[in-house]
Short mmCIF file of C-alpha atoms in Angstrom, two decimals:
data_model
loop_
_atom_site.label_atom_id
_atom_site.label_comp_id
_atom_site.label_asym_id
_atom_site.label_seq_id
_atom_site.Cartn_x
_atom_site.Cartn_y
_atom_site.Cartn_z
CA MET A 1 -17.19 6.15 17.60
CA ARG A 2 -17.24 2.41 17.15
CA LEU A 3 -14.81 -0.01 18.68
CA THR A 4 -12.62 -1.93 16.27
CA HIS A 5 -11.39 -5.36 17.23
CA ASN A 6 -7.74 -6.04 17.88
CA ARG A 7 -5.61 -6.97 14.96
CA LEU A 8 -4.30 -10.51 15.13
CA ARG A 9 -0.72 -10.81 13.99
CA SER A 10 0.43 -14.34 13.36
CA ALA A 11 4.07 -15.24 13.09
CA ALA A 12 4.97 -15.18 9.42
CA ALA A 13 6.96 -18.03 8.01
CA VAL A 14 8.07 -16.81 4.61
CA LEU A 15 8.90 -19.36 2.01
CA THR A 16 9.73 -18.15 -1.49
CA ALA A 17 10.23 -20.40 -4.46
CA ALA A 18 10.88 -18.82 -7.85
CA VAL A 19 10.60 -21.48 -10.48
CA ALA A 20 10.60 -21.02 -14.21
CA VAL A 21 9.95 -23.18 -17.14
CA ALA A 22 9.60 -22.26 -20.79
CA ALA A 23 8.51 -24.37 -23.69
CA ALA A 24 7.69 -23.74 -27.32
CA LEU A 25 4.39 -24.99 -28.67
CA THR A 26 5.08 -26.58 -32.06
CA THR A 27 3.06 -28.17 -34.80
CA ALA A 28 3.92 -29.37 -38.29
CA VAL A 29 1.62 -26.80 -39.89
CA SER A 30 2.49 -23.24 -38.99
CA ALA A 31 4.65 -21.00 -36.84
CA GLN A 32 3.61 -20.77 -33.19
CA ALA A 33 3.99 -17.99 -30.60
CA ALA A 34 6.93 -18.04 -28.27
CA ALA A 35 5.86 -19.16 -24.78
CA GLY A 36 7.30 -19.09 -21.31
CA CYS A 37 6.65 -17.95 -17.79
CA ARG A 38 8.16 -17.28 -14.40
CA VAL A 39 6.42 -17.83 -11.05
CA THR A 40 7.25 -16.51 -7.61
CA TYR A 41 5.39 -18.34 -4.83
CA THR A 42 5.59 -16.84 -1.34
CA VAL A 43 4.10 -18.12 1.90
CA THR A 44 3.44 -14.80 3.62
CA SER A 45 2.09 -16.10 6.93
CA GLN A 46 1.64 -19.47 8.59
CA TRP A 47 -0.10 -20.64 11.73
CA PRO A 48 -1.38 -23.97 13.09
CA GLY A 49 -3.72 -25.35 10.46
CA GLY A 50 -3.53 -22.46 8.04
CA PHE A 51 -1.34 -20.27 5.88
CA GLY A 52 -1.50 -17.41 3.39
CA ALA A 53 0.38 -17.17 0.11
CA ASN A 54 1.01 -14.76 -2.75
CA VAL A 55 1.71 -15.89 -6.31
CA ASP A 56 3.25 -13.69 -9.02
CA VAL A 57 3.13 -15.09 -12.55
CA THR A 58 5.07 -13.32 -15.30
CA ASN A 59 4.35 -13.99 -18.96
CA LEU A 60 7.61 -14.34 -20.91
CA GLY A 61 5.91 -15.23 -24.19
CA ASP A 62 3.55 -13.48 -26.55
CA PRO A 63 0.61 -11.51 -25.07
CA LEU A 64 -2.26 -13.49 -23.56
CA THR A 65 -5.93 -12.54 -23.40
CA GLY A 66 -6.61 -15.05 -20.63
CA TRP A 67 -4.47 -17.20 -18.37
CA ARG A 68 -4.64 -20.39 -16.34
CA LEU A 69 -1.96 -21.33 -13.82
CA THR A 70 -1.69 -24.91 -12.57
CA TRP A 71 0.46 -26.61 -9.95
CA SER A 72 0.49 -29.60 -7.62
CA PHE A 73 0.64 -29.64 -3.83
CA THR A 74 2.62 -32.58 -2.45
CA ALA A 75 1.85 -32.37 1.27
CA GLY A 76 -1.94 -32.28 1.39
CA GLN A 77 -2.34 -28.49 1.27
CA VAL A 78 -5.81 -27.22 0.35
CA VAL A 79 -6.58 -23.81 -1.12
CA GLY A 80 -9.44 -21.88 0.46
CA GLN A 81 -10.33 -18.30 -0.44
CA VAL A 82 -8.59 -16.77 -3.47
CA TRP A 83 -8.44 -13.11 -4.46
CA ASN A 84 -7.70 -11.84 -7.98
CA GLY A 85 -8.56 -15.20 -9.50
CA THR A 86 -10.83 -18.27 -9.48
CA VAL A 87 -9.68 -21.61 -8.10
CA THR A 88 -10.52 -25.27 -8.53
CA GLN A 89 -8.67 -28.14 -6.83
CA SER A 90 -8.77 -31.90 -7.36
CA ALA A 91 -6.68 -33.81 -4.80
CA GLY A 92 -3.36 -31.98 -4.89
CA ARG A 93 -3.85 -30.47 -8.38
CA VAL A 94 -4.70 -26.75 -8.28
CA THR A 95 -5.91 -24.56 -11.15
CA VAL A 96 -6.27 -20.77 -10.83
CA THR A 97 -7.77 -18.81 -13.72
CA ASN A 98 -7.72 -15.06 -14.19
CA ALA A 99 -10.37 -12.71 -12.86
CA ALA A 100 -12.40 -10.61 -15.28
CA TRP A 101 -10.12 -7.60 -14.92
CA ASN A 102 -6.64 -9.19 -15.06
CA GLY A 103 -6.87 -11.65 -17.94
CA SER A 104 -4.78 -9.56 -20.34
CA LEU A 105 -1.15 -10.44 -19.76
CA GLY A 106 1.28 -8.80 -22.14
CA THR A 107 4.83 -9.90 -22.78
CA GLY A 108 6.78 -9.28 -19.58
CA ALA A 109 3.62 -8.41 -17.62
CA THR A 110 2.92 -9.91 -14.20
CA ALA A 111 -0.37 -10.92 -12.61
CA GLN A 112 -0.60 -11.42 -8.87
CA PHE A 113 -3.11 -13.34 -6.82
CA GLY A 114 -3.23 -14.62 -3.28
CA PHE A 115 -5.02 -17.23 -1.25
CA GLY A 116 -5.58 -18.65 2.18
CA GLY A 117 -5.10 -22.35 2.65
CA SER A 118 -4.75 -25.20 5.11
CA TRP A 119 -1.78 -27.49 5.75
CA ASN A 120 -0.90 -30.51 7.90
CA ASN A 121 1.24 -28.66 10.48
CA ALA A 122 4.23 -30.81 9.50
CA SER A 123 5.47 -29.53 6.16
CA ASN A 124 4.37 -26.92 3.66
CA PRO A 125 6.68 -27.23 0.64
CA ALA A 126 6.39 -24.88 -2.32
CA PRO A 127 5.13 -26.38 -5.57
CA THR A 128 7.68 -26.83 -8.36
CA ASP A 129 5.55 -27.75 -11.38
CA PHE A 130 3.86 -24.47 -12.28
CA ALA A 131 2.49 -24.19 -15.80
CA LEU A 132 0.85 -21.23 -17.54
CA ASN A 133 -1.82 -22.22 -20.06
CA GLY A 134 -0.24 -25.67 -20.13
CA VAL A 135 3.32 -24.42 -20.68
CA PRO A 136 5.75 -25.33 -17.87
CA CYS A 137 7.36 -22.30 -16.23
CA THR A 138 11.15 -22.34 -16.24
CA GLY A 139 11.89 -18.64 -16.33
CA ARG A 140 13.02 -18.34 -19.94
CA PRO A 141 11.11 -18.03 -23.21
CA THR A 142 11.59 -20.39 -26.12
CA PRO A 143 12.00 -18.79 -29.57
CA THR A 144 9.30 -19.06 -32.16
CA THR A 145 9.43 -22.25 -34.19
CA THR A 146 8.50 -22.36 -37.85
CA ALA A 147 7.31 -25.36 -39.84
CA PRO A 148 9.57 -26.37 -42.72
CA PRO A 149 8.59 -24.96 -46.11
CA THR A 150 6.65 -27.21 -48.47
CA SER A 151 8.86 -26.30 -51.45
CA ALA A 152 12.45 -25.22 -51.94
CA PRO A 153 13.12 -21.50 -51.61
CA PRO A 154 14.34 -19.56 -54.66
CA THR A 155 18.11 -19.48 -55.11
CA SER A 156 18.11 -15.71 -54.96
CA ALA A 157 15.70 -13.07 -53.87
CA PRO A 158 14.05 -10.97 -56.59
CA PRO A 159 15.10 -7.33 -56.62
CA PRO A 160 12.81 -5.05 -54.67
CA THR A 161 10.39 -2.98 -56.69
CA SER A 162 11.19 0.05 -54.53
CA ALA A 163 13.84 1.00 -52.03
CA PRO A 164 13.12 -0.18 -48.47
CA PRO A 165 12.48 2.56 -45.89
CA THR A 166 15.55 3.69 -44.01
CA SER A 167 13.76 3.68 -40.68
CA THR A 168 10.49 2.58 -39.13
CA PRO A 169 7.95 5.41 -39.26
CA PRO A 170 6.93 6.70 -35.83
CA PRO A 171 3.49 5.76 -34.57
CA THR A 172 0.82 8.35 -35.07
CA SER A 173 0.00 8.30 -31.35
CA ALA A 174 1.19 6.63 -28.19
CA PRO A 175 -0.68 3.46 -27.23
CA PRO A 176 -3.12 3.97 -24.35
CA ALA A 177 -1.88 3.11 -20.89
CA SER A 178 -3.36 -0.10 -19.55
CA GLY A 179 -2.51 -0.13 -15.83
CA ALA A 180 -4.74 1.62 -13.30
CA LEU A 181 -1.85 3.68 -11.93
CA GLU A 182 -0.61 4.56 -15.42
CA GLN A 183 -4.09 5.74 -16.45
CA THR A 184 -5.01 7.66 -13.30
CA ARG A 185 -3.39 9.80 -10.66
CA THR A 186 -3.64 9.14 -6.95
CA VAL A 187 -1.73 10.23 -3.86
CA GLY A 188 -3.35 7.55 -1.73
CA ARG A 189 -1.64 4.69 0.01
CA VAL A 190 -2.12 2.09 -2.70
CA ARG A 191 -0.38 -1.11 -3.64
CA SER A 192 0.20 -2.01 -7.28
CA VAL A 193 -0.91 -5.56 -8.11
CA GLY A 194 -0.45 -6.33 -11.78
CA ASN A 195 -2.50 -3.74 -13.65
CA SER A 196 -4.64 -2.96 -10.61
CA ALA A 197 -4.31 -0.90 -7.43
CA GLN A 198 -5.32 -2.13 -3.96
CA TYR A 199 -6.14 0.07 -0.98
CA THR A 200 -8.05 0.20 2.32
CA TRP A 201 -7.80 3.75 3.74
CA PRO A 202 -11.01 5.82 3.48
CA GLY A 203 -11.21 8.59 0.91
CA THR A 204 -8.64 7.05 -1.46
CA TYR A 205 -9.29 8.55 -4.87
CA PHE A 206 -8.20 8.10 -8.49
CA GLU A 207 -8.42 10.82 -11.14
CA GLY A 208 -8.23 10.26 -14.89
CA ARG A 209 -9.05 11.77 -18.28
CA PHE A 210 -10.73 10.35 -21.37
CA ARG A 211 -12.06 11.43 -24.73
CA GLY A 212 -15.37 10.17 -26.00
CA THR A 213 -18.96 9.55 -24.98
CA GLY A 214 -18.38 7.22 -22.05
CA VAL A 215 -15.97 5.45 -19.75
CA GLY A 216 -15.90 2.15 -17.87
CA ILE A 217 -14.54 1.88 -14.34
CA VAL A 218 -13.15 -1.53 -13.45
CA LEU A 219 -13.68 -2.49 -9.80
CA ASN A 220 -13.50 -5.51 -7.54
CA ASP A 221 -14.92 -4.62 -4.14
CA ALA A 222 -17.89 -6.21 -2.37
CA GLN A 223 -17.23 -4.29 0.87
CA ASN A 224 -17.07 -0.56 0.12
CA ASP A 225 -19.13 2.22 -1.41
CA TYR A 226 -17.81 4.64 -4.03
CA ALA A 227 -18.64 7.98 -5.59
CA VAL A 228 -18.12 8.40 -9.34
CA GLN A 229 -17.63 11.95 -10.57
CA VAL A 230 -17.37 13.19 -14.14
CA ASP A 231 -16.29 16.75 -14.90
CA GLY A 232 -16.66 17.64 -11.21
CA ALA A 233 -20.22 16.36 -10.74
CA THR A 234 -21.18 13.16 -8.93
CA VAL A 235 -22.93 10.89 -11.43
CA ALA A 236 -23.25 7.70 -9.37
CA THR A 237 -22.90 6.18 -5.92
CA LEU A 238 -21.81 2.54 -6.11
CA VAL A 239 -22.89 0.43 -3.14
CA THR A 240 -20.63 -2.61 -2.68
CA PRO A 241 -20.28 -3.00 -6.46
CA GLY A 242 -18.40 -6.32 -6.36
CA GLN A 243 -16.53 -7.42 -9.47
CA THR A 244 -17.75 -5.19 -12.26
CA THR A 245 -17.06 -2.60 -14.91
CA TYR A 246 -19.33 0.35 -14.19
CA TRP A 247 -20.15 2.43 -17.27
CA VAL A 248 -20.88 6.12 -17.56
CA ARG A 249 -22.49 6.67 -20.97
CA ASN A 250 -24.21 9.23 -23.20
CA LEU A 251 -21.74 12.04 -22.59
CA ALA A 252 -20.86 14.70 -25.11
CA ASP A 253 -18.13 13.50 -27.47
CA ALA A 254 -15.35 15.56 -25.89
CA ASP A 255 -12.54 15.46 -23.35
CA HIS A 256 -13.69 14.65 -19.81
CA THR A 257 -12.30 14.09 -16.33
CA VAL A 258 -13.35 11.16 -14.15
CA ARG A 259 -12.81 10.67 -10.44
CA LEU A 260 -13.41 7.54 -8.35
CA VAL A 261 -13.36 7.92 -4.56
CA LYS A 262 -13.81 5.34 -1.79
CA ARG A 263 -16.50 6.58 0.60
CA THR A 264 -16.25 4.00 3.36
CA GLU A 265 -13.87 2.36 5.83
CA SER A 266 -12.60 -1.21 5.47
CA PRO A 267 -9.53 -1.84 7.66
CA TRP A 268 -9.74 -5.61 7.08
CA ALA A 269 -11.00 -5.68 3.48
CA VAL A 270 -9.11 -4.47 0.42
CA GLY A 271 -10.65 -2.62 -2.48
CA GLU A 272 -9.26 -3.02 -5.97
CA PHE A 273 -9.41 -0.60 -8.89
CA GLY A 274 -8.56 -2.13 -12.26
CA GLY A 275 -8.41 1.05 -14.36
CA LEU A 276 -10.48 2.75 -17.04
CA VAL A 277 -11.97 1.51 -20.31
CA ALA A 278 -12.87 3.94 -23.08
CA ALA A 279 -16.25 3.65 -24.79
CA PRO A 280 -16.15 2.55 -28.46
CA GLY A 281 -14.53 5.28 -30.53
CA GLY A 282 -12.98 6.96 -27.49
CA THR A 283 -9.61 6.83 -25.80
CA ILE A 284 -8.05 7.14 -22.36
CA LEU A 285 -5.95 10.31 -22.15
CA ALA A 286 -2.86 11.10 -20.10
CA LYS A 287 -3.64 11.38 -16.40
CA PRO A 288 -4.01 14.84 -14.81
CA ALA A 289 -1.01 16.70 -13.44
CA ALA A 290 -0.36 16.59 -9.71
CA ARG A 291 -1.50 19.49 -7.58
CA SER A 292 1.23 21.52 -5.92
CA ARG A 293 -0.51 21.59 -2.52
CA GLN A 294 -0.70 18.49 -0.31
CA ILE A 295 -2.43 17.95 3.05
CA GLU A 296 -2.40 14.85 5.23
CA PHE A 297 -5.34 14.41 7.62
CA ILE A 298 -4.75 12.03 10.53
CA GLY A 299 -7.55 11.04 12.85
CA ASP A 300 -10.41 8.87 13.97
CA SER A 301 -14.11 8.64 13.08
CA TRP A 302 -14.48 12.42 12.71
CA THR A 303 -11.79 12.43 10.03
CA ALA A 304 -13.06 9.21 8.37
CA GLY A 305 -16.64 10.49 7.99
CA TYR A 306 -18.35 7.96 10.24
CA GLY A 307 -22.11 8.24 9.62
CA ASN A 308 -21.83 11.82 8.42
CA MET A 309 -24.55 11.57 5.77
CA SER A 310 -27.23 10.59 8.27
CA THR A 311 -29.80 13.05 9.61
CA THR A 312 -30.53 10.97 12.68
CA ARG A 313 -28.18 9.74 15.39
CA ASP A 314 -29.76 6.29 15.45
CA CYS A 315 -28.81 4.77 12.11
CA SER A 316 -30.28 1.32 12.72
CA GLY A 317 -33.30 2.14 10.57
CA ASN A 318 -31.72 4.08 7.70
CA GLY A 319 -29.07 1.73 6.37
CA GLY A 320 -26.53 1.63 9.18
CA VAL A 321 -23.25 3.43 9.65
CA THR A 322 -21.49 2.28 6.47
CA ARG A 323 -24.29 3.31 4.08
CA ASN A 324 -24.37 6.71 5.77
CA SER A 325 -20.62 7.36 5.64
CA ASN A 326 -18.90 9.43 2.97
CA ALA A 327 -15.21 10.25 3.33
CA ASP A 328 -15.48 12.54 0.30
CA ALA A 329 -17.80 14.85 2.25
CA THR A 330 -15.66 15.12 5.39
CA PHE A 331 -14.18 18.37 6.63
CA GLY A 332 -10.76 17.19 5.48
CA ALA A 333 -11.84 16.45 1.92
CA LEU A 334 -13.83 19.69 1.73
CA THR A 335 -10.92 21.73 3.08
CA ALA A 336 -8.47 20.23 0.61
CA GLN A 337 -10.82 20.67 -2.31
CA SER A 338 -11.44 24.32 -1.43
CA LEU A 339 -7.67 24.89 -1.42
CA ASN A 340 -7.09 22.84 -4.61
CA ALA A 341 -4.86 20.46 -2.66
CA ASP A 342 -4.25 16.74 -2.95
CA TYR A 343 -4.86 14.91 0.31
CA GLN A 344 -4.75 11.68 2.26
CA LEU A 345 -7.27 10.65 4.95
CA ILE A 346 -5.32 8.41 7.32
CA ALA A 347 -8.20 7.75 9.68
CA TRP A 348 -9.70 4.86 11.60
CA SER A 349 -12.88 5.00 13.66
CA GLY A 350 -12.60 3.97 17.28
CA LEU A 351 -8.81 4.16 17.63
CA GLY A 352 -6.93 6.57 19.86
CA MET A 353 -3.40 7.68 20.54
CA VAL A 354 -2.92 5.24 23.44
CA ARG A 355 -6.46 4.09 24.28
CA ASN A 356 -9.28 3.04 21.98
CA TYR A 357 -12.96 3.72 22.44
CA ASN A 358 -14.12 2.36 25.81
CA GLY A 359 -10.70 0.80 26.38
CA GLY A 360 -11.04 -1.85 23.69
CA GLY A 361 -8.14 -3.70 22.11
CA THR A 362 -4.41 -3.41 22.63
CA ASP A 363 -3.39 -1.93 19.26
CA ASN A 364 -3.98 1.80 18.85
CA PHE A 365 -3.79 4.23 15.96
CA ARG A 366 -0.01 4.45 16.13
CA THR A 367 0.19 0.70 15.43
CA TYR A 368 -1.23 1.22 11.96
CA TYR A 369 -0.26 4.74 10.97
CA GLU A 370 2.54 3.71 8.61
CA THR A 371 0.74 0.76 6.98
CA ASP A 372 -0.38 0.57 3.37
CA LEU A 373 -3.38 -1.77 3.82
CA GLN A 374 -4.18 -1.19 7.51
CA ALA A 375 -5.11 -4.47 9.22
CA LEU A 376 -5.18 -6.64 6.12
CA TRP A 377 -3.27 -9.88 6.60
CA ASN A 378 -0.50 -8.89 4.18
CA SER A 379 -0.29 -5.20 5.10
CA THR A 380 3.17 -3.70 5.33
CA VAL A 381 4.80 -0.30 5.71
CA TRP A 382 3.67 2.05 2.96
CA GLN A 383 6.53 2.98 0.67
CA ASN A 384 6.24 6.68 -0.10
CA PRO A 385 7.09 6.99 -3.82
CA GLY A 386 8.82 10.27 -3.02
CA THR A 387 6.00 12.39 -4.40
CA TRP A 388 4.05 12.66 -1.13
CA LYS A 389 5.49 15.72 0.65
CA PRO A 390 2.62 17.44 2.49
CA GLN A 391 3.15 21.05 3.44
CA LEU A 392 0.43 20.65 6.08
CA VAL A 393 -0.53 17.79 8.42
CA VAL A 394 -3.75 18.05 10.44
CA VAL A 395 -4.01 15.65 13.39
CA GLY A 396 -7.28 14.91 15.19
CA LEU A 397 -6.66 12.21 17.80
CA GLY A 398 -7.70 11.96 21.43
CA ILE A 399 -11.49 11.70 21.40
CA ASN A 400 -11.40 7.92 21.82
CA ASP A 401 -8.72 8.17 24.50
CA PHE A 402 -10.86 10.32 26.79
CA SER A 403 -14.54 10.13 25.77
CA THR A 404 -15.35 7.08 27.91
CA ALA A 405 -14.62 6.37 31.56
CA LEU A 406 -11.76 4.06 32.49
CA ASN A 407 -12.76 0.46 33.06
CA ALA A 408 -11.54 -1.94 35.70
CA GLY A 409 -8.48 -3.81 34.49
CA GLU A 410 -7.12 -1.08 32.24
CA ARG A 411 -3.53 -0.06 32.82
CA TRP A 412 -4.53 3.44 33.96
CA THR A 413 -6.40 3.94 37.20
CA THR A 414 -6.88 7.71 36.92
CA PRO A 415 -7.49 10.15 34.06
CA GLU A 416 -4.26 11.88 35.04
CA GLN A 417 -2.22 8.73 34.38
CA LEU A 418 -3.94 8.32 31.03
CA ALA A 419 -3.26 11.95 30.15
CA ALA A 420 0.44 11.59 30.98
CA ASP A 421 0.76 8.57 28.69
CA PHE A 422 -1.24 10.38 26.02
CA ARG A 423 1.12 13.37 26.05
CA THR A 424 4.23 11.19 25.94
CA ALA A 425 2.86 9.17 23.02
CA TYR A 426 1.74 12.31 21.19
CA LEU A 427 5.21 13.84 21.46
CA GLY A 428 6.73 10.64 20.12
CA PHE A 429 4.22 10.60 17.25
CA LEU A 430 5.15 14.17 16.36
CA ASP A 431 8.81 13.14 16.32
CA LYS A 432 7.85 10.52 13.73
CA LEU A 433 6.03 13.09 11.61
CA ARG A 434 8.99 15.46 11.75
CA THR A 435 11.31 12.66 10.66
CA ARG A 436 9.00 11.81 7.75
CA TYR A 437 8.27 15.31 6.50
CA GLY A 438 10.98 17.59 7.81
CA PRO A 439 10.97 20.82 9.82
CA ASN A 440 9.10 22.98 7.30
CA THR A 441 5.79 21.09 7.31
CA PHE A 442 3.13 22.77 9.44
CA ILE A 443 1.42 20.43 11.92
CA VAL A 444 -1.96 21.43 13.37
CA LEU A 445 -3.31 19.51 16.37
CA THR A 446 -7.10 19.76 16.50
CA TYR A 447 -9.44 18.86 19.34
CA PRO A 448 -13.22 19.24 19.87
CA ASP A 449 -15.28 20.12 22.89
CA LEU A 450 -14.81 17.23 25.34
CA SER A 451 -15.73 18.78 28.67
CA ASN A 452 -14.42 17.46 31.99
CA THR A 453 -11.58 15.55 30.37
CA PRO A 454 -7.85 16.27 30.11
CA LEU A 455 -7.93 16.34 26.28
CA ALA A 456 -7.75 20.10 25.73
CA ALA A 457 -5.10 20.70 28.39
CA SER A 458 -3.04 17.76 27.12
CA VAL A 459 -3.02 18.93 23.50
CA GLN A 460 -2.14 22.47 24.53
CA GLN A 461 0.71 21.19 26.71
CA VAL A 462 2.06 19.08 23.82
CA VAL A 463 2.16 22.17 21.62
CA ARG A 464 3.92 24.20 24.33
CA THR A 465 6.51 21.46 24.83
CA ARG A 466 7.27 21.31 21.12
CA THR A 467 7.38 25.09 20.79
CA ASP A 468 9.71 25.45 23.77
CA ALA A 469 12.01 22.91 22.10
CA GLY A 470 12.24 25.12 19.00
CA ASP A 471 9.49 23.65 16.79
CA THR A 472 8.00 26.84 15.35
CA ARG A 473 5.64 25.19 12.89
CA ILE A 474 3.19 23.53 15.21
CA ARG A 475 -0.21 24.89 16.25
CA SER A 476 -3.42 23.78 17.94
CA LEU A 477 -7.01 24.43 16.84
CA TYR A 478 -10.05 24.07 19.09
CA TYR A 479 -13.38 23.18 17.50
CA ASP A 480 -15.94 24.96 19.70
CA ASP A 481 -19.27 23.11 19.34
CA ASN A 482 -21.38 26.03 20.46
CA ALA A 483 -19.56 28.72 18.50
CA LEU A 484 -19.64 26.65 15.33
CA GLY A 485 -23.22 25.47 15.91
CA LEU A 486 -22.55 21.77 15.40
CA ASP A 487 -25.66 19.59 15.56
CA LYS A 488 -23.87 16.17 15.62
CA LEU A 489 -26.77 14.50 13.86
CA GLY A 490 -24.53 11.92 12.24
CA CYS A 491 -24.72 8.31 13.40
CA ASP A 492 -24.01 7.89 17.13
CA TRP A 493 -23.61 11.64 17.75
CA HIS A 494 -20.99 12.17 15.08
CA PRO A 495 -20.63 15.27 12.92
CA SER A 496 -23.27 15.52 10.22
CA ARG A 497 -22.69 16.60 6.63
CA ARG A 498 -23.61 20.14 7.70
CA ASP A 499 -21.16 19.89 10.60
CA ASP A 500 -18.38 18.81 8.24
CA GLN A 501 -19.02 21.92 6.17
CA LEU A 502 -18.80 24.08 9.29
CA LEU A 503 -15.62 22.34 10.46
CA ALA A 504 -14.11 22.75 6.99
CA GLY A 505 -14.86 26.45 7.11
CA ALA A 506 -13.20 26.83 10.52
CA LEU A 507 -10.16 24.84 9.46
CA THR A 508 -9.81 26.67 6.14
CA ARG A 509 -9.92 30.03 7.90
CA PHE A 510 -7.29 28.87 10.37
CA ILE A 511 -5.04 27.59 7.58
CA GLY A 512 -5.30 31.03 6.03
CA THR A 513 -3.50 32.47 9.06
CA LEU A 514 -0.48 30.18 8.66
CA PRO A 515 2.61 31.38 6.75
CA LEU A 516 2.48 28.44 4.35
CA ASN A 517 4.75 28.56 1.34
CA TRP A 518 2.65 26.72 -1.17
#
């Protein structure tokens, strides 16, 4: 397990300015498209010398195939890094143009981008002169204007040669969905940003359908690795693909399924999926139906798949931990897939219930459990859309709390003190899960072989305490290294791919003993 550094939370000074301007572009020659836009500018965090901001721009005019937003800073602010766009700045004048995947902006559609910037520590006023493709944003569209006719119109209209239709004929087919979350199905903790979806948790996956000989997958992620699967078979592994549309081609001209899954961890770096593109002659089909079974896996590096694809514990010579990690091959993913269940992997290597690996940091797993984008600067509480109602929650926390000896200066001086805090925090965490998911969800607390530590006894005591209080749907499961035959050949003595298969088998058998109504 690797130590993760402490999340820095700066005090957020939120400043929101919604300004709108609309103007009609006119000429003396022909009719022009209606134009207009609305902008919401939000300073999401601010600290000495720096700040972060989000910008939402809504197109109130006719559809655009590319956009350019301009504004002026009046207090010396300077834009630094931008995501979901490209920036140039001259003095106080800022221009942000669309990224490759978010240039299409239909009527009423919104694009979102964000940036980090610097300020003078005295004032940080919001801009007020936003313009979209040169049209000032005032929040209302201007009607189409038409040039005057070159000759007088006839005094009366000629009679029609045939009767007009009584109603508009229905379209022959529905237009294809354009947004990533309209095209594909996911149960992951994602955030919708324009037509794209952002995410950080490992194992987040998107499933879609298409007809034709190929499909393009729109991505913007220079941090993570992905697996691409078509009709149930992995066809590609994408290593830090960056900003791209990855194409799967030369398929049979038929209906297909496609699945994109994030293999790696990135608590401080967001991935972005921009949706699917059909190959010429093909079409994106309606997304698959949701599965009736749902499982939430909560844990640390074991659950996240830290180094599980390696065949040697020292990964310094075979690509490192990240290249050897695959959340889609973890025991959780394998268990869910064998049960035809949708799942979430809410896991973070190195974090514990009250103590992180080797005592590092002050934030622990409970700090981040409810977040949508983990430790990203603009992360917030994930808003369950109401469709995530797991019948089973599997928790695997405690290895990082107890696997290393206490250090001088930590708030516990004995393992017994640590164990007492661990049990108290665990009981409180289970209260949270019960509040979220209700009394009928089964909760299984798992723990591995961690000899000469209070982990096993503490987990068992937590289960007894809950059971004695009337919680009849809580269990514990011990992963016996020797009985299962784990080799722990993953990076840094973590479970290997073979181990994950063995753990999945043990967990699946145990789940089979539970009176689950699914």
